[in-house]
PDB file of C-alpha atoms and ligand atoms in Angstrom:
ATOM      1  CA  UNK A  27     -39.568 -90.275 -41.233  1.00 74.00           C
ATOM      2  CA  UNK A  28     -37.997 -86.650 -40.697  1.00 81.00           C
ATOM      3  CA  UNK A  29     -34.721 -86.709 -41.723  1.00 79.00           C
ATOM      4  CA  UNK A  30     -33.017 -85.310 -39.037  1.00 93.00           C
ATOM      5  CA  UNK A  31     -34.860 -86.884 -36.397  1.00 98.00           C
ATOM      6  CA  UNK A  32     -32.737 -88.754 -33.724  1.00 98.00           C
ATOM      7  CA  UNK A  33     -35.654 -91.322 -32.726  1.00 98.00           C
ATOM      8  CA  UNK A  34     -36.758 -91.322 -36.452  1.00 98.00           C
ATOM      9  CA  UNK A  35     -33.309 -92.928 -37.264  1.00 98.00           C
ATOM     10  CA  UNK A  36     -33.887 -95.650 -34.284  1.00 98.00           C
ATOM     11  CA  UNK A  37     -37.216 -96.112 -35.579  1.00 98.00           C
ATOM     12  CA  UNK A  38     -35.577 -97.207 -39.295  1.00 97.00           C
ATOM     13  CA  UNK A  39     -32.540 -98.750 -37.350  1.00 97.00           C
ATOM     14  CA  UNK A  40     -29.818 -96.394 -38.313  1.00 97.00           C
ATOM     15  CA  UNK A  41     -28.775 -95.674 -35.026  1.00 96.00           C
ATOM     16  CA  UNK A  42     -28.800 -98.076 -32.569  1.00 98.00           C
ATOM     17  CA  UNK A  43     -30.404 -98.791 -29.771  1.00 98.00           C
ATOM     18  CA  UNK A  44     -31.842-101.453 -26.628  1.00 98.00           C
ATOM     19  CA  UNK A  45     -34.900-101.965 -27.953  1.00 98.00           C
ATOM     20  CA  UNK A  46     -37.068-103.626 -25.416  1.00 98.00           C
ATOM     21  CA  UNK A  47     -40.449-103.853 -27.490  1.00 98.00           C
ATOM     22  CA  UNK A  48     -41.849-103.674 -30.570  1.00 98.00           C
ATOM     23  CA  UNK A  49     -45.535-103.390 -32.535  1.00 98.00           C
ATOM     24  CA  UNK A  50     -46.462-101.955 -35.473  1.00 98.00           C
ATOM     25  CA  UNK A  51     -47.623 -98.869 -34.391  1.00 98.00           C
ATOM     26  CA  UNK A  52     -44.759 -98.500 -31.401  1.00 98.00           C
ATOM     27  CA  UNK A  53     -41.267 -99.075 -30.213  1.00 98.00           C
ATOM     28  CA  UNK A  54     -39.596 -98.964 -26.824  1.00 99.00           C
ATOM     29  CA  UNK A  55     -36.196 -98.882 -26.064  1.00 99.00           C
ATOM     30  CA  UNK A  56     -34.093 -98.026 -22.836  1.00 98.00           C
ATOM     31  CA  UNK A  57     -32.793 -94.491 -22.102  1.00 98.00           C
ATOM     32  CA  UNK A  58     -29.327 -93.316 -22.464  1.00 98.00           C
ATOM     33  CA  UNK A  59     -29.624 -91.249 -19.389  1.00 98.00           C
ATOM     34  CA  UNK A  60     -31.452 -93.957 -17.202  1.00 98.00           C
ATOM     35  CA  UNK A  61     -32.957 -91.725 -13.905  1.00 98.00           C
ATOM     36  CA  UNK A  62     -34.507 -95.044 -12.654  1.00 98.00           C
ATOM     37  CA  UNK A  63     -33.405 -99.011 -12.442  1.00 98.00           C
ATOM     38  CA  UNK A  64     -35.948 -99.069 -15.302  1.00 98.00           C
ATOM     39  CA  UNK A  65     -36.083 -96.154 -17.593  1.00 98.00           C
ATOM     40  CA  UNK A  66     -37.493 -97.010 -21.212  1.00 99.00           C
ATOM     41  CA  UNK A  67     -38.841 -94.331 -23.735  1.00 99.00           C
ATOM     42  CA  UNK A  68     -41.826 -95.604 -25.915  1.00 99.00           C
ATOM     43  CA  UNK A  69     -42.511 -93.857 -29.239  1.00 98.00           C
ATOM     44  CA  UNK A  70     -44.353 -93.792 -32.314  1.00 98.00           C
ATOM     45  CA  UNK A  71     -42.823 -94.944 -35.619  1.00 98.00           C
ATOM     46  CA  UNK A  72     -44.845 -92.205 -36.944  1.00 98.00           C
ATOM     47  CA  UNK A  73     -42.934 -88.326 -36.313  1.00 98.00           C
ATOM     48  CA  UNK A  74     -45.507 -86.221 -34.305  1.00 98.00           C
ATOM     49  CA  UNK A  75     -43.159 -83.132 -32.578  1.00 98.00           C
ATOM     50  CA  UNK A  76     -45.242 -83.992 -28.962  1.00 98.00           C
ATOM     51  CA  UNK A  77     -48.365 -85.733 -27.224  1.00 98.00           C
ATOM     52  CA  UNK A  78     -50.454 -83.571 -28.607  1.00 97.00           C
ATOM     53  CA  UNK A  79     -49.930 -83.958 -32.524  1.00 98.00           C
ATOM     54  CA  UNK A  80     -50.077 -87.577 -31.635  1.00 98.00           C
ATOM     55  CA  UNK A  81     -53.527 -87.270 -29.751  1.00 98.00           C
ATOM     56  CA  UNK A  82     -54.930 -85.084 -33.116  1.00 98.00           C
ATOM     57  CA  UNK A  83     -53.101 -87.278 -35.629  1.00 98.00           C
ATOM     58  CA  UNK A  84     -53.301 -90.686 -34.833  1.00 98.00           C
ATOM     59  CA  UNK A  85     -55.753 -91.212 -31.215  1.00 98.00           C
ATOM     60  CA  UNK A  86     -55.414 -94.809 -32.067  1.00 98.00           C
ATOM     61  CA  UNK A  87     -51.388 -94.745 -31.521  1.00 98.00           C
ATOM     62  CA  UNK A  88     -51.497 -92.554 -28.517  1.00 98.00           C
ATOM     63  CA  UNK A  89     -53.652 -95.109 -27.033  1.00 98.00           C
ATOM     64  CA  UNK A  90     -50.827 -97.919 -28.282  1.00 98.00           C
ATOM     65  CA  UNK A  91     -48.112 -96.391 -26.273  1.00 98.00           C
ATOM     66  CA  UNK A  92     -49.970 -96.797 -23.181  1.00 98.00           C
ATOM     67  CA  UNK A  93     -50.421-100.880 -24.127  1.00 98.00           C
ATOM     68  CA  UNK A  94     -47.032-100.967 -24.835  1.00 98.00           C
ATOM     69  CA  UNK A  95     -45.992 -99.636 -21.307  1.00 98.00           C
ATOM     70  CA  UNK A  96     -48.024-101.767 -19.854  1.00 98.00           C
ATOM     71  CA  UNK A  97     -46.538-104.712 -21.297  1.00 98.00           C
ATOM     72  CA  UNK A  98     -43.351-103.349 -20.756  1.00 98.00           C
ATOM     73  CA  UNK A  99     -44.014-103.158 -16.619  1.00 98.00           C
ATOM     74  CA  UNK A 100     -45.621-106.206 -16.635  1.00 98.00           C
ATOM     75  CA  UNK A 101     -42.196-107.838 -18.089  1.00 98.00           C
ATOM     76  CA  UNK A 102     -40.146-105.588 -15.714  1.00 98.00           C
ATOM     77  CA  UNK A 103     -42.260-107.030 -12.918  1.00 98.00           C
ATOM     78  CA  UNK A 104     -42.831-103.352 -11.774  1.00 98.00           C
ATOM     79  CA  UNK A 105     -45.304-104.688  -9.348  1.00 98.00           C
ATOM     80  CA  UNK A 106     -44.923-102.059  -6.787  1.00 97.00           C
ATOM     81  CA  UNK A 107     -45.833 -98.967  -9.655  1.00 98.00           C
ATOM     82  CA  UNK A 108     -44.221 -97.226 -12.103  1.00 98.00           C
ATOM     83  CA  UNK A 109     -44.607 -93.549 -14.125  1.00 98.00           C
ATOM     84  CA  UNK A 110     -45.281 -92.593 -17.175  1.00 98.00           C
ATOM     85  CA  UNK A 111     -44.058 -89.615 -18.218  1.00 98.00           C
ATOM     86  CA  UNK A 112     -44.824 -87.070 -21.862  1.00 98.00           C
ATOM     87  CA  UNK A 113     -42.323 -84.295 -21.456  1.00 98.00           C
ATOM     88  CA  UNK A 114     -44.505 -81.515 -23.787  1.00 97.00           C
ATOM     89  CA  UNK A 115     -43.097 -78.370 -24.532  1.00 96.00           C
ATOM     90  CA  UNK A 116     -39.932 -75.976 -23.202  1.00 95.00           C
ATOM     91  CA  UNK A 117     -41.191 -75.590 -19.714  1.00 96.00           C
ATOM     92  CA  UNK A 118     -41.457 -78.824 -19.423  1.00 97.00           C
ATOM     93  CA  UNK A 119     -38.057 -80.273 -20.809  1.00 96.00           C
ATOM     94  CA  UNK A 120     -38.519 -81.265 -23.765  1.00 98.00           C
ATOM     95  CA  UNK A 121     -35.325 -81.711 -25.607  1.00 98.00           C
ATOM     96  CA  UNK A 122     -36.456 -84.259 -28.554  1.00 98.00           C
ATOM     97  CA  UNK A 123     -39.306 -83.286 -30.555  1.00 98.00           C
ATOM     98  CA  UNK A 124     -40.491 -86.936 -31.683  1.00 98.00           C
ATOM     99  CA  UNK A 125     -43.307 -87.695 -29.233  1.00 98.00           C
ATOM    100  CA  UNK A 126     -41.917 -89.774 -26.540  1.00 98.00           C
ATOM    101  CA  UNK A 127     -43.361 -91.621 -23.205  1.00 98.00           C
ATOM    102  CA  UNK A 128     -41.218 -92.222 -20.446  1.00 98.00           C
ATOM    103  CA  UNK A 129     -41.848 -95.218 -18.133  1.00 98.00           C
ATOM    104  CA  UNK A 130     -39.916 -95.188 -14.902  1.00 98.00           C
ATOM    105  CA  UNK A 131     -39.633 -97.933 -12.433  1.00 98.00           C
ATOM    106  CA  UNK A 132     -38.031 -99.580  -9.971  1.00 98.00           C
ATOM    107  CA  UNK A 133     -37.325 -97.364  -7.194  1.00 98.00           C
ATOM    108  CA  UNK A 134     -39.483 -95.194  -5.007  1.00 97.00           C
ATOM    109  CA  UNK A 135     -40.569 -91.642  -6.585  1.00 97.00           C
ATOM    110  CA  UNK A 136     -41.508 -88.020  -5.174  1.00 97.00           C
ATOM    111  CA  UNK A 137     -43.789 -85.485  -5.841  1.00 97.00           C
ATOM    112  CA  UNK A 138     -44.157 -82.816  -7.121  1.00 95.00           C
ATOM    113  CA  UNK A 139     -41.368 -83.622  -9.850  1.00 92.00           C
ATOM    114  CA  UNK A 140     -38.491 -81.147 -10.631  1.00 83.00           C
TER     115      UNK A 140
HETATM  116  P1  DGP B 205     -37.153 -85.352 -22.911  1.00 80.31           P
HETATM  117  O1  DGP B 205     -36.375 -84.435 -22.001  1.00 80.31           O
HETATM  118  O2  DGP B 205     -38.516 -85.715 -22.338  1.00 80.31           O
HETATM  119  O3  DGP B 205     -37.245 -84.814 -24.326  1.00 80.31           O
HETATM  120  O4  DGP B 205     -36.332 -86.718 -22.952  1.00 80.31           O
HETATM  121  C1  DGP B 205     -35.500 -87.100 -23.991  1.00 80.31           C
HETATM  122  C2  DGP B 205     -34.790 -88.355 -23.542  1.00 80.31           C
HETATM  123  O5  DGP B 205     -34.245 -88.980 -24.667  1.00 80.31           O
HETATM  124  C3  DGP B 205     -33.644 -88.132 -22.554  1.00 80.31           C
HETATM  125  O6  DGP B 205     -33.946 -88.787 -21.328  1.00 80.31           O
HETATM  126  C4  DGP B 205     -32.436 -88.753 -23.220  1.00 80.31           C
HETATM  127  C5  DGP B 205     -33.029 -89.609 -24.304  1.00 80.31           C
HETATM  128  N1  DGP B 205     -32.254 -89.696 -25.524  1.00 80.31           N
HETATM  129  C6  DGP B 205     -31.877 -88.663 -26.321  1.00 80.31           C
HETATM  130  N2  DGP B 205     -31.196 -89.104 -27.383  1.00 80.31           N
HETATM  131  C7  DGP B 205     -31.172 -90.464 -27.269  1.00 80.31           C
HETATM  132  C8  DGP B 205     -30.597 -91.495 -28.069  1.00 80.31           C
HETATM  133  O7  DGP B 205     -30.005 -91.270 -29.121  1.00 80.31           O
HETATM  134  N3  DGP B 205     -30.742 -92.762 -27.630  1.00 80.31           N
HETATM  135  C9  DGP B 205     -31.411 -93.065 -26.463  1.00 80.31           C
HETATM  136  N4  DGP B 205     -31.500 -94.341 -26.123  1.00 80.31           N
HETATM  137  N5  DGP B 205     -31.964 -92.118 -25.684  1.00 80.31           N
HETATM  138  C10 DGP B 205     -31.840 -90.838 -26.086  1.00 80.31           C
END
């Protein structure tokens, strides 16, 4: 816990939040700023700053976030895809530094993204 961590606090339930899916490595919970029909952010309870603490510190979790989107989709019936998105770094806006996956559904997507 880092004390002035915004998903640290959801994490320890001092802020609130739709929380959407839990383990006990991982929890998921939908975006404020929804850009799709389904927009959930899936995190560590653990504080790394990005993807690639996580990947150093704790391989095991990394690998966790990716079950939990999966089960996540699956119960969204994202049949037709979905993306999975780790924001790491200024370039490529990153505004909270507590290691968080995106997973976007439910309408079509372009590429390359903004
Ligand atoms: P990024 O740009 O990759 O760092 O995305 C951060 C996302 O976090 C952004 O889409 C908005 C979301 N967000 C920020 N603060 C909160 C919050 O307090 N609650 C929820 N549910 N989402 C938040």
């Amino acid at each position: 816990m880092t004390d002035d961590c915004i998903f640290c606090k959801i994490v320890a339930g001092e802020i609130p939040a739709e929380i959407v899916h839990e383990s006990d490595t991982t929890v998921a919970f939908r975006d404020m700023s929804p850009q799709a029909p389904t927009h959930v952010l899936v995190i560590p309870r653990s504080h790394y700053p990005n993807a690639a603490a996580l990947a150093a510190g704790e391989p095991a979790t990394a690998a966790h976030l990716f079950d939990a989107a999966r089960a996540i989709a699956e119960q969204a019936g994202l049949d037709k895809g979905y993306r999975l998105v780790l924001n790491t770094g200024e370039d490529a806006h990153q505004t909270v530094f507590h290691v968080h996956m995106h997973l976007l559904g439910g309408r079509p997507m372009g590429w390359p993204p903004g």
